[in-house]
Amino acid sequence: MVDFQASDGTPILRVPLADWLPETGLVGLLHLSPEDCLERTGLRALAAGLGISWGGTEQPTSDAGSEGHPKRATLHDVPAWHSWLRGLGTFVWFVFFLLLPMSGNGGTWTFLIAAVGLFLLPGTEVAARLVHWSRTRGDAPFEKATVVRPSPEPGGGASRRFVETAAVRILPTDVVLTNAVGEERWLARNTGHGVVRLVRLLDGSSGAFLGVELRDGANAARALLPWKWWFAGPSGPERWARLVDALGVPAVDEKVRPSQDLSRWWERHALAADAMRMSPIAAKEARRRTSRHLSVVGGAEVLVVTLYSLIPLAGLASSHGAAFAVGALAALTVLGELGPVIGHQLNSRMKLDRPIAPGLR
């Protein structure tokens, strides 16, 4: 944690290093000295430009978890109304479906209100998805970006998800690295703590290409791309040339001594976790990490809400208006719960997680 203070020690601004360091989770803060953290985040350069002096503790312990693990930056992309409406729906359903009927005060209209409350759970989720889509469909920040997508080696097992989702995007002031499940990491350009050099790593014995490091002004590796997944395919030379031209920084070759298993040569590298992050992942793991119901809603909800909606479905056969409305809402609830899950599974299994066609390399 970095505190900006007035001359009398009054706190002005607190900056959590874990949220400012792009490598958080790949190189934990506990593995970096305070100087490294300040350099990599650009805070030292900022303070120097503002004429602010430094002082502090020896270790950045404020960013460590209670169990000694680095704190990881989190992205809060779920709006507050999403949680409030879902909580309201659960409360309404509980009161009008359980409490009132158990007290002997239930009726058709009671179950109708309960059905509305239960429908709020998938309905709110669908609304949040639509809002998110409307805000990101133009992909405005990337309109002027030069996009470098991976060209994996033939027969390596890369999926269509990897070649269509993973990318390095070069913007005027940033480099954005996206992995196979759409997670982004932003690195600066044109600054001392940003990307100022490309280093192509070669096996010291055979001369084979191993990977590409993006380094900053302190010659510290900020990102690591495995060569076999990014530039070893038929379009690899063209993709490498595009990356070099778009960044406009010196590109040099450097020989290294990898681990004995060349298929996992990065195991000794400080950014070994990054090499894994920027590689294809198993289909089952990819589906789990891209499932919104597992990461946002909760996997058990699909089963529980669907089961509680099955009995009210009988209202569809009723001639009574309120009973029919209960059945219709129950049907919409089931559709809202199962539809996204089934669609996600089918799209993943039938398209994204299948081996890539030769034309996509």
Coordinates of C-alpha atoms in Angstrom, one line a residue:
M1 CA 0.0 0.0 0.0
V2 CA 1.2 3.5 -0.9
D3 CA 0.0 6.5 1.1
F4 CA 0.4 10.0 -0.2
Q5 CA 0.5 12.4 2.8
A6 CA 0.6 16.1 3.4
S7 CA 3.6 17.7 5.1
D8 CA 2.0 17.2 8.5
G9 CA 1.4 13.5 7.8
T10 CA -2.3 13.8 7.0
P11 CA -3.3 11.1 4.5
I12 CA -4.4 12.4 1.1
L13 CA -4.5 9.4 -1.1
R14 CA -4.0 5.6 -0.6
V15 CA -3.0 3.5 -3.6
P16 CA -3.3 -0.3 -3.3
L17 CA -0.3 -1.7 -5.2
A18 CA -2.1 -5.0 -6.0
D19 CA -4.7 -3.0 -8.1
W20 CA -2.0 -1.0 -9.9
L21 CA 0.5 -3.8 -10.7
P22 CA -0.4 -5.6 -14.0
E23 CA 1.5 -8.7 -12.9
T24 CA -0.5 -9.2 -9.7
G25 CA -1.3 -12.9 -9.5
L26 CA 1.5 -13.8 -11.9
V27 CA 4.4 -12.4 -9.8
G28 CA 3.1 -11.9 -6.3
L29 CA 3.9 -8.7 -4.4
L30 CA 5.7 -10.8 -1.8
H31 CA 8.2 -11.8 -4.5
L32 CA 9.0 -8.2 -5.4
S33 CA 10.8 -5.6 -3.4
P34 CA 9.1 -2.3 -2.6
E35 CA 11.4 -0.6 -5.2
D36 CA 10.3 -3.1 -7.8
C37 CA 6.6 -2.4 -7.1
L38 CA 7.1 1.3 -7.3
E39 CA 9.0 1.0 -10.6
R40 CA 6.6 -1.4 -12.2
T41 CA 3.5 0.6 -11.3
G42 CA 5.0 3.9 -12.4
L43 CA 4.4 5.5 -9.0
R44 CA 8.1 6.3 -8.5
A45 CA 8.2 8.2 -11.8
L46 CA 4.9 10.0 -10.9
A47 CA 6.2 11.1 -7.5
A48 CA 9.5 12.2 -9.0
G49 CA 7.6 14.4 -11.6
L50 CA 5.6 15.9 -8.8
G51 CA 8.6 16.5 -6.5
I52 CA 7.3 14.1 -3.8
S53 CA 9.8 12.4 -1.5
W54 CA 9.6 8.8 -0.5
G55 CA 9.6 7.0 2.9
G56 CA 8.1 3.9 4.3
T57 CA 8.4 0.4 5.5
E58 CA 10.7 -2.3 4.2
Q59 CA 8.1 -4.7 2.9
P60 CA 4.7 -4.0 1.2
T61 CA 2.9 -6.2 3.8
S62 CA -0.4 -4.3 3.4
D63 CA -1.0 -6.0 0.0
A64 CA -0.5 -9.5 1.4
G65 CA -3.3 -11.8 2.4
S66 CA -3.9 -13.1 5.8
E67 CA -2.3 -16.4 4.9
G68 CA 0.8 -14.9 3.4
H69 CA -0.3 -14.9 -0.2
P70 CA -0.3 -11.9 -2.5
K71 CA -3.5 -10.0 -2.7
R72 CA -5.0 -10.2 -6.2
A73 CA -6.6 -7.4 -8.1
T74 CA -10.3 -7.8 -8.7
L75 CA -12.6 -6.4 -11.4
H76 CA -16.0 -5.4 -10.1
D77 CA -18.1 -5.5 -13.3
V78 CA -21.4 -6.4 -11.8
P79 CA -23.7 -3.4 -11.1
A80 CA -25.1 -2.8 -7.6
W81 CA -28.7 -3.0 -8.8
H82 CA -28.0 -6.6 -10.0
S83 CA -27.5 -7.7 -6.4
W84 CA -30.3 -5.6 -5.0
L85 CA -32.9 -6.8 -7.4
R86 CA -31.9 -10.5 -7.0
G87 CA -32.0 -10.1 -3.2
L88 CA -35.4 -8.5 -3.5
G89 CA -36.7 -11.3 -5.7
T90 CA -35.5 -13.9 -3.3
F91 CA -37.1 -12.1 -0.3
V92 CA -40.5 -11.7 -2.2
W93 CA -40.5 -15.4 -3.2
F94 CA -39.7 -16.6 0.3
V95 CA -42.5 -14.5 1.9
F96 CA -45.2 -15.2 -0.7
F97 CA -44.3 -18.8 -1.6
L98 CA -43.4 -20.1 1.9
L99 CA -44.4 -17.9 4.8
L100 CA -47.8 -16.7 3.8
P101 CA -49.1 -20.1 2.5
M102 CA -47.8 -21.8 5.7
S103 CA -49.8 -19.3 7.8
G104 CA -52.9 -20.1 5.8
N105 CA -53.1 -16.8 4.0
G106 CA -52.0 -18.1 0.6
G107 CA -53.9 -18.0 -2.6
T108 CA -53.5 -17.8 -6.4
W109 CA -52.5 -14.1 -6.2
T110 CA -49.9 -14.9 -3.5
F111 CA -48.3 -17.5 -5.8
L112 CA -48.4 -14.9 -8.7
I113 CA -46.4 -12.5 -6.6
A114 CA -44.0 -15.3 -5.6
A115 CA -43.5 -16.2 -9.2
V116 CA -42.7 -12.5 -10.0
G117 CA -40.1 -12.6 -7.3
L118 CA -38.5 -15.8 -8.5
F119 CA -38.5 -14.5 -12.1
L120 CA -36.4 -11.5 -10.9
L121 CA -33.4 -13.8 -10.4
P122 CA -32.9 -14.8 -14.1
G123 CA -34.5 -11.6 -15.3
T124 CA -32.0 -9.4 -13.5
E125 CA -29.2 -11.5 -14.9
V126 CA -30.4 -11.2 -18.4
A127 CA -30.8 -7.4 -18.0
A128 CA -27.2 -7.1 -16.7
R129 CA -25.9 -9.1 -19.7
L130 CA -27.8 -6.8 -22.1
V131 CA -26.5 -3.6 -20.4
H132 CA -22.9 -5.0 -20.5
W133 CA -23.3 -5.9 -24.2
S134 CA -24.7 -2.5 -25.1
R135 CA -21.7 -0.8 -23.4
T136 CA -19.0 -3.0 -25.0
R137 CA -20.5 -4.0 -28.4
G138 CA -18.5 -1.2 -30.1
D139 CA -15.2 -2.1 -28.5
A140 CA -14.4 1.6 -28.7
P141 CA -11.0 1.5 -26.8
F142 CA -9.7 -1.0 -29.4
E143 CA -10.9 0.7 -32.6
K144 CA -7.4 2.1 -33.4
A145 CA -5.5 -0.9 -32.0
T146 CA -3.1 -3.1 -34.0
V147 CA -4.2 -6.6 -33.2
V148 CA -1.7 -9.5 -33.1
R149 CA -3.4 -12.9 -32.7
P150 CA -1.7 -16.2 -32.0
S151 CA -0.5 -18.5 -34.7
P152 CA 0.1 -21.8 -32.9
E153 CA 2.2 -24.7 -34.2
P154 CA 0.3 -27.3 -36.2
G155 CA -0.8 -30.3 -34.2
G156 CA -0.2 -28.6 -30.9
G157 CA -3.8 -28.9 -29.7
A158 CA -4.7 -25.2 -29.7
S159 CA -8.5 -24.6 -29.7
R160 CA -10.5 -22.2 -31.7
R161 CA -11.3 -20.3 -28.4
F162 CA -7.6 -19.6 -28.1
V163 CA -6.9 -18.3 -31.6
E164 CA -10.1 -16.2 -31.6
T165 CA -9.9 -14.7 -28.1
A166 CA -6.3 -14.4 -27.2
A167 CA -4.6 -11.4 -28.6
V168 CA -2.0 -8.6 -28.1
R169 CA -3.5 -5.2 -28.9
I170 CA -1.2 -2.3 -29.4
L171 CA -2.8 1.1 -28.6
P172 CA -1.1 4.5 -28.8
T173 CA -0.4 4.5 -25.1
D174 CA -1.0 0.9 -23.9
V175 CA -0.4 -2.8 -24.7
V176 CA -3.3 -5.0 -23.9
L177 CA -2.7 -8.7 -23.5
T178 CA -5.8 -11.0 -23.6
N179 CA -5.7 -14.7 -22.8
A180 CA -7.9 -17.6 -24.0
V181 CA -10.8 -16.8 -21.6
G182 CA -10.8 -13.0 -22.3
E183 CA -8.9 -11.8 -19.2
E184 CA -7.0 -8.6 -20.0
R185 CA -3.8 -7.1 -18.7
W186 CA -2.8 -3.6 -19.6
L187 CA 0.9 -2.5 -19.8
A188 CA 2.0 1.1 -20.5
R189 CA 3.9 2.3 -23.6
N190 CA 6.2 5.2 -24.1
T191 CA 7.2 5.4 -20.4
G192 CA 10.1 4.0 -18.3
H193 CA 7.9 1.5 -16.6
G194 CA 6.2 0.5 -19.9
V195 CA 7.1 -1.8 -22.7
V196 CA 10.3 -0.4 -24.3
R197 CA 11.9 -3.6 -25.7
L198 CA 11.1 -7.0 -27.2
V199 CA 13.3 -9.9 -26.4
R200 CA 13.0 -13.2 -28.3
L201 CA 14.3 -16.0 -26.2
L202 CA 16.4 -18.8 -27.8
D203 CA 17.5 -22.2 -26.5
G204 CA 21.2 -21.8 -25.8
S205 CA 21.9 -25.3 -27.2
S206 CA 19.7 -25.7 -30.3
G207 CA 18.9 -22.1 -31.1
A208 CA 15.2 -22.9 -31.2
F209 CA 12.8 -20.1 -30.4
L210 CA 11.2 -20.4 -27.0
G211 CA 9.3 -17.3 -26.2
V212 CA 9.0 -13.5 -26.3
E213 CA 9.4 -11.2 -23.4
L214 CA 8.0 -7.6 -23.2
R215 CA 10.5 -5.7 -21.1
D216 CA 10.4 -2.2 -19.5
G217 CA 13.0 0.4 -19.0
A218 CA 14.6 -1.4 -16.1
N219 CA 15.0 -4.4 -18.3
A220 CA 12.4 -6.3 -16.3
A221 CA 10.2 -8.8 -18.1
R222 CA 6.6 -7.6 -17.9
A223 CA 4.9 -10.3 -20.1
L224 CA 5.9 -13.7 -21.6
L225 CA 4.5 -15.2 -24.8
P226 CA 5.3 -18.8 -25.5
W227 CA 6.6 -19.0 -29.1
K228 CA 5.0 -22.3 -29.9
W229 CA 1.5 -20.9 -29.2
W230 CA 2.0 -17.5 -30.7
F231 CA 4.4 -17.5 -33.6
A232 CA 5.3 -21.1 -34.6
G233 CA 2.4 -21.6 -37.0
P234 CA 2.2 -20.8 -40.7
S235 CA 1.3 -17.1 -40.1
G236 CA 3.9 -16.8 -37.2
P237 CA 6.5 -14.8 -39.1
E238 CA 3.9 -12.3 -40.3
R239 CA 2.4 -12.0 -36.7
W240 CA 5.9 -11.5 -35.2
A241 CA 6.7 -8.8 -37.8
R242 CA 3.4 -7.1 -37.1
L243 CA 4.1 -7.1 -33.3
V244 CA 7.6 -5.6 -33.8
D245 CA 6.4 -2.9 -36.3
A246 CA 3.4 -1.9 -34.1
L247 CA 5.4 -1.5 -30.9
G248 CA 8.2 0.3 -32.7
V249 CA 10.7 -0.7 -30.0
P250 CA 14.1 -2.5 -30.3
A251 CA 13.7 -6.3 -30.8
V252 CA 16.7 -8.5 -29.8
D253 CA 17.5 -12.2 -29.5
E254 CA 18.8 -13.6 -26.2
K255 CA 19.9 -17.1 -25.5
V256 CA 18.7 -18.8 -22.3
R257 CA 19.1 -22.2 -20.5
P258 CA 15.6 -23.6 -20.2
S259 CA 14.4 -26.5 -18.2
Q260 CA 15.2 -30.0 -19.5
D261 CA 11.6 -30.4 -20.8
L262 CA 11.5 -28.0 -23.7
S263 CA 7.7 -28.4 -23.9
R264 CA 7.6 -26.5 -20.5
W265 CA 10.8 -24.5 -20.9
W266 CA 9.3 -21.6 -18.9
E267 CA 9.3 -23.5 -15.5
R268 CA 12.4 -21.7 -14.3
H269 CA 11.2 -18.3 -15.6
A270 CA 10.0 -15.6 -13.2
L271 CA 6.9 -15.2 -15.3
A272 CA 6.2 -18.9 -15.6
A273 CA 2.6 -18.3 -14.6
D274 CA 2.2 -15.8 -17.4
A275 CA 3.4 -18.3 -20.0
M276 CA 0.7 -20.6 -18.7
R277 CA -1.8 -17.8 -18.7
M278 CA -1.1 -16.9 -22.4
S279 CA -1.3 -20.5 -23.6
P280 CA -4.3 -22.7 -24.5
I281 CA -6.1 -24.3 -21.6
A282 CA -8.1 -27.5 -21.2
A283 CA -11.6 -27.3 -22.6
K284 CA -13.3 -28.2 -19.3
E285 CA -11.3 -25.5 -17.5
A286 CA -12.1 -22.9 -20.2
R287 CA -15.8 -23.6 -19.9
R288 CA -15.6 -23.3 -16.1
R289 CA -13.8 -20.0 -16.2
T290 CA -16.1 -18.5 -18.8
S291 CA -19.3 -19.5 -17.2
R292 CA -21.0 -16.5 -15.8
H293 CA -23.3 -18.7 -13.6
L294 CA -20.3 -20.1 -11.8
S295 CA -18.4 -16.8 -11.4
V296 CA -21.2 -14.3 -10.8
V297 CA -24.5 -16.0 -10.1
G298 CA -23.5 -19.3 -8.5
G299 CA -23.7 -22.8 -10.0
A300 CA -26.3 -24.1 -7.6
E301 CA -28.9 -21.5 -8.5
V302 CA -29.6 -23.0 -11.9
L303 CA -30.8 -26.3 -10.3
V304 CA -32.6 -24.8 -7.3
V305 CA -34.5 -22.2 -9.2
T306 CA -35.4 -24.6 -11.9
L307 CA -36.8 -27.2 -9.5
Y308 CA -38.9 -24.6 -7.6
S309 CA -40.3 -23.4 -11.0
L310 CA -41.4 -26.9 -12.1
I311 CA -44.6 -27.1 -10.0
P312 CA -45.9 -23.7 -11.0
L313 CA -45.6 -24.7 -14.6
A314 CA -48.8 -26.6 -14.2
G315 CA -50.5 -23.2 -14.3
L316 CA -50.0 -23.1 -18.1
A317 CA -52.9 -25.7 -18.4
S318 CA -55.2 -23.6 -16.3
S319 CA -58.0 -21.4 -17.7
H320 CA -57.8 -19.0 -14.7
G321 CA -55.9 -15.9 -15.7
A322 CA -53.8 -15.6 -12.5
A323 CA -52.9 -19.3 -12.5
F324 CA -51.9 -19.1 -16.2
A325 CA -49.7 -16.1 -15.5
V326 CA -48.0 -18.0 -12.7
G327 CA -47.2 -20.8 -15.1
A328 CA -46.0 -18.4 -17.8
L329 CA -43.7 -16.7 -15.3
A330 CA -42.4 -20.1 -14.2
A331 CA -41.7 -21.0 -17.8
L332 CA -39.8 -17.8 -18.4
T333 CA -37.9 -18.4 -15.2
V334 CA -36.8 -21.9 -16.3
L335 CA -35.9 -20.5 -19.8
G336 CA -33.9 -17.7 -18.2
E337 CA -32.0 -20.1 -16.0
L338 CA -31.3 -22.9 -18.4
G339 CA -31.0 -21.0 -21.6
P340 CA -27.7 -19.2 -21.0
V341 CA -26.2 -22.3 -19.5
I342 CA -27.2 -24.6 -22.4
G343 CA -26.1 -22.0 -24.9
H344 CA -22.8 -21.6 -23.2
Q345 CA -22.2 -25.3 -23.2
L346 CA -23.2 -25.8 -26.8
N347 CA -21.1 -22.9 -28.1
S348 CA -18.1 -24.1 -26.1
R349 CA -18.4 -27.8 -27.0
M350 CA -19.5 -27.5 -30.6
K351 CA -17.3 -24.5 -31.6
L352 CA -14.9 -22.8 -29.3
D353 CA -13.2 -25.8 -27.7
R354 CA -12.8 -27.8 -30.8
P355 CA -9.4 -28.0 -32.6
I356 CA -8.6 -25.1 -34.9
A357 CA -9.0 -25.4 -38.6
P358 CA -5.8 -24.9 -40.7
G359 CA -7.2 -21.6 -42.1
L360 CA -7.3 -20.0 -38.6
R361 CA -3.6 -20.4 -37.9

